[in-house]
Every structure is written in C-alpha cells, then in structure tokens.
Amino acid sequence: MIKPPSIARFEQFYWASVILGLINTALNWKTSQALIAANPVLAGASWIVPVTQVIGLMIAVLLWFFIVRRPSVVAKWIQVVFAALGAFGIASALFMLAMGRVPVTIQVVLGLVANILYIAAAVMLFKPDAKEWLGEGRDPDDIEAPRV
C-alpha cells in the first residue's frame, strides 16, 4: 500500500516537532544541568539529562516506526496521549505567560511551536486514509473471502 497523504503529513509535523524539541533541549542544556547540580539529591547525577534525551529520542523513533513503517493502532494512541500531554503543556505555558511568571523567550516559543506541531501530527492520524493505513475500522466480515 502506498503511504497516504495524511501519514506523509503526519511525518512532516512529527519530525518538525522532534527537531524543534532537540533544538530547544540544546538551548536549555546548561540550565537543565545547573538545576540538577543545584539539587543536593541529584548533584552527582549529571548523566540524567543526556540519558533522558536519548530515551526520549528512542521513544520518538519507535513511535514513528510503528505508525509509518509497521502501522499500529497502539502506537497511534500512545502518540495521541503524548499529544494530549503537549496540549496541557501549551495551556500551562500560556497561563504562565499571561500571569507574567515567565518571560517570552525563544525556548518558550520553540516549546509552544513544537507542541502545536506534535498535536497537528496526532490530528492527521484521525483522517480516513490514516485510519485505513492503521487498519482501523475494518471488520473481519468486511474482508471478502477468496472465491473458489
């Protein structure tokens, strides 16, 4: 089966979100490391930030693989849950900006755009061609039996 347009668009939004997230991580690297070093419990655990980033990237690649290369409804719903968490992140960031608790920085803007792209990617998975790609909505009775 040829990759449907909704899955192609999913990939574009998804990888744009992942790349923006990696750029944001790079911009926040020193701050993240400083926060860990300032915590007495985690002071010697400077490995936490790189390990969590590698794990996050591995999860992103696996989700992509099981949505685009080996279509899986389970992967779709995991992606949707992460997108819902992203929506919560957007709401939190907008609230913090509105209350003046955080300044508008490139990191905040990148985080918002990355989350919006991630949600847009999830929306693409609900289009009819994407549902067919993922094997949703097929009833075993709908599949024609071979004629003898």
Coordinates of C-alpha atoms in Angstrom, one line a residue:
M1 CA 0.0 0.0 0.0
I2 CA 1.3 3.5 -0.9
K3 CA 1.7 5.8 2.1
P4 CA -1.5 8.0 2.2
P5 CA -1.2 11.8 2.3
S6 CA -2.3 12.1 5.9
I7 CA 0.6 9.8 7.0
A8 CA 3.0 11.8 4.9
R9 CA 1.8 15.0 6.6
F10 CA 2.0 13.3 10.0
E11 CA 5.6 12.6 9.3
Q12 CA 6.3 16.2 8.4
F13 CA 4.6 17.6 11.5
Y14 CA 6.1 14.9 13.7
W15 CA 9.7 15.3 12.7
A16 CA 9.5 19.1 12.7
S17 CA 8.2 18.8 16.3
V18 CA 11.0 16.4 17.3
I19 CA 13.7 18.6 15.7
L20 CA 12.4 21.7 17.4
G21 CA 12.4 19.8 20.6
L22 CA 16.0 18.8 20.2
I23 CA 17.0 22.4 19.4
N24 CA 15.1 23.6 22.5
T25 CA 16.9 21.0 24.6
A26 CA 20.3 22.2 23.2
L27 CA 19.3 25.8 24.1
N28 CA 18.3 24.7 27.7
W29 CA 21.2 22.3 28.2
K30 CA 23.2 24.4 30.7
T31 CA 20.1 25.5 32.6
S32 CA 19.0 21.9 33.0
Q33 CA 22.4 20.7 34.1
A34 CA 22.6 23.7 36.6
L35 CA 19.2 22.7 38.1
I36 CA 20.4 19.1 38.6
A37 CA 23.7 20.3 40.1
A38 CA 21.8 22.6 42.5
N39 CA 19.7 19.7 43.9
P40 CA 21.6 18.0 46.7
V41 CA 20.0 14.7 45.9
L42 CA 20.9 14.8 42.2
A43 CA 24.1 16.8 42.4
G44 CA 26.3 13.8 41.2
A45 CA 23.9 12.8 38.5
S46 CA 24.8 15.0 35.6
W47 CA 24.1 11.9 33.4
I48 CA 20.4 12.3 33.9
V49 CA 19.8 15.0 31.2
P50 CA 21.6 13.1 28.4
V51 CA 20.1 9.8 29.3
T52 CA 16.6 11.2 29.3
Q53 CA 17.2 12.8 26.0
V54 CA 18.4 9.6 24.4
I55 CA 15.4 7.7 25.8
G56 CA 13.0 10.4 24.6
L57 CA 14.5 10.2 21.1
M58 CA 14.4 6.4 21.1
I59 CA 10.7 6.6 22.0
A60 CA 10.1 9.2 19.2
V61 CA 11.8 7.0 16.6
L62 CA 9.8 3.9 17.8
L63 CA 6.5 5.7 17.7
W64 CA 7.3 6.9 14.2
F65 CA 8.3 3.4 13.1
F66 CA 5.2 1.8 14.5
I67 CA 2.9 4.4 12.9
V68 CA 4.6 4.9 9.5
R69 CA 6.6 1.7 8.7
R70 CA 4.7 -1.0 10.6
P71 CA 1.3 0.6 11.2
S72 CA 0.0 0.0 14.7
V73 CA -3.1 1.4 16.4
V74 CA -1.4 1.0 19.8
A75 CA 1.4 3.4 18.6
K76 CA -1.3 5.8 17.3
W77 CA -2.9 6.0 20.7
I78 CA 0.4 6.4 22.6
Q79 CA 1.1 9.3 20.3
V80 CA -2.3 10.7 21.0
V81 CA -1.7 10.5 24.7
F82 CA 1.6 12.3 24.3
A83 CA -0.2 15.0 22.2
A84 CA -2.7 15.4 25.0
L85 CA 0.1 16.0 27.4
G86 CA 1.5 18.5 24.9
A87 CA -1.8 20.3 25.0
F88 CA -1.6 20.5 28.7
G89 CA 1.9 21.9 28.3
I90 CA 0.7 24.6 25.9
A91 CA -2.1 25.6 28.4
S92 CA 0.4 25.7 31.2
A93 CA 2.9 27.8 29.2
L94 CA 0.2 30.2 28.1
F95 CA -1.1 30.6 31.7
M96 CA 2.4 31.3 33.0
L97 CA 3.0 33.8 30.2
A98 CA -0.4 35.5 30.9
M99 CA 0.4 35.7 34.6
G100 CA 3.9 37.2 33.9
R101 CA 5.6 34.3 35.7
V102 CA 7.9 33.5 32.8
P103 CA 9.3 35.9 30.1
V104 CA 8.7 35.3 26.4
T105 CA 12.0 33.6 25.3
I106 CA 13.0 31.7 22.3
Q107 CA 12.8 28.5 24.4
V108 CA 9.2 29.2 25.3
V109 CA 8.2 29.9 21.8
L110 CA 10.0 26.8 20.4
G111 CA 8.3 24.7 23.1
L112 CA 4.9 26.0 22.1
V113 CA 5.5 25.5 18.4
A114 CA 6.9 22.0 18.9
N115 CA 3.8 21.0 20.9
I116 CA 1.5 22.5 18.3
L117 CA 3.2 20.5 15.6
Y118 CA 3.0 17.4 17.7
I119 CA -0.7 17.9 18.2
A120 CA -1.2 18.6 14.5
A121 CA 0.7 15.3 13.8
A122 CA -1.8 13.4 16.1
V123 CA -4.8 15.0 14.3
M124 CA -3.5 13.6 11.0
L125 CA -3.9 10.1 12.4
F126 CA -7.7 10.6 12.5
K127 CA -8.1 11.2 8.8
P128 CA -9.9 8.4 6.9
D129 CA -6.8 7.5 4.9
A130 CA -4.7 7.3 8.0
K131 CA -7.3 5.1 9.7
E132 CA -7.2 2.8 6.8
W133 CA -3.4 2.8 6.9
L134 CA -3.5 1.8 10.5
G135 CA -6.1 -0.9 9.9
E136 CA -8.9 0.8 11.9
G137 CA -12.5 0.4 11.1
R138 CA -12.0 -2.9 9.3
D139 CA -14.5 -5.5 10.3
P140 CA -13.4 -9.1 9.7
D141 CA -16.8 -9.6 8.0
D142 CA -15.9 -6.8 5.5
I143 CA -13.0 -8.8 4.1
E144 CA -14.0 -10.8 1.1
A145 CA -13.3 -14.4 1.2
P146 CA -11.4 -15.9 -1.7
R147 CA -13.7 -17.3 -4.4
V148 CA -13.4 -20.9 -5.3

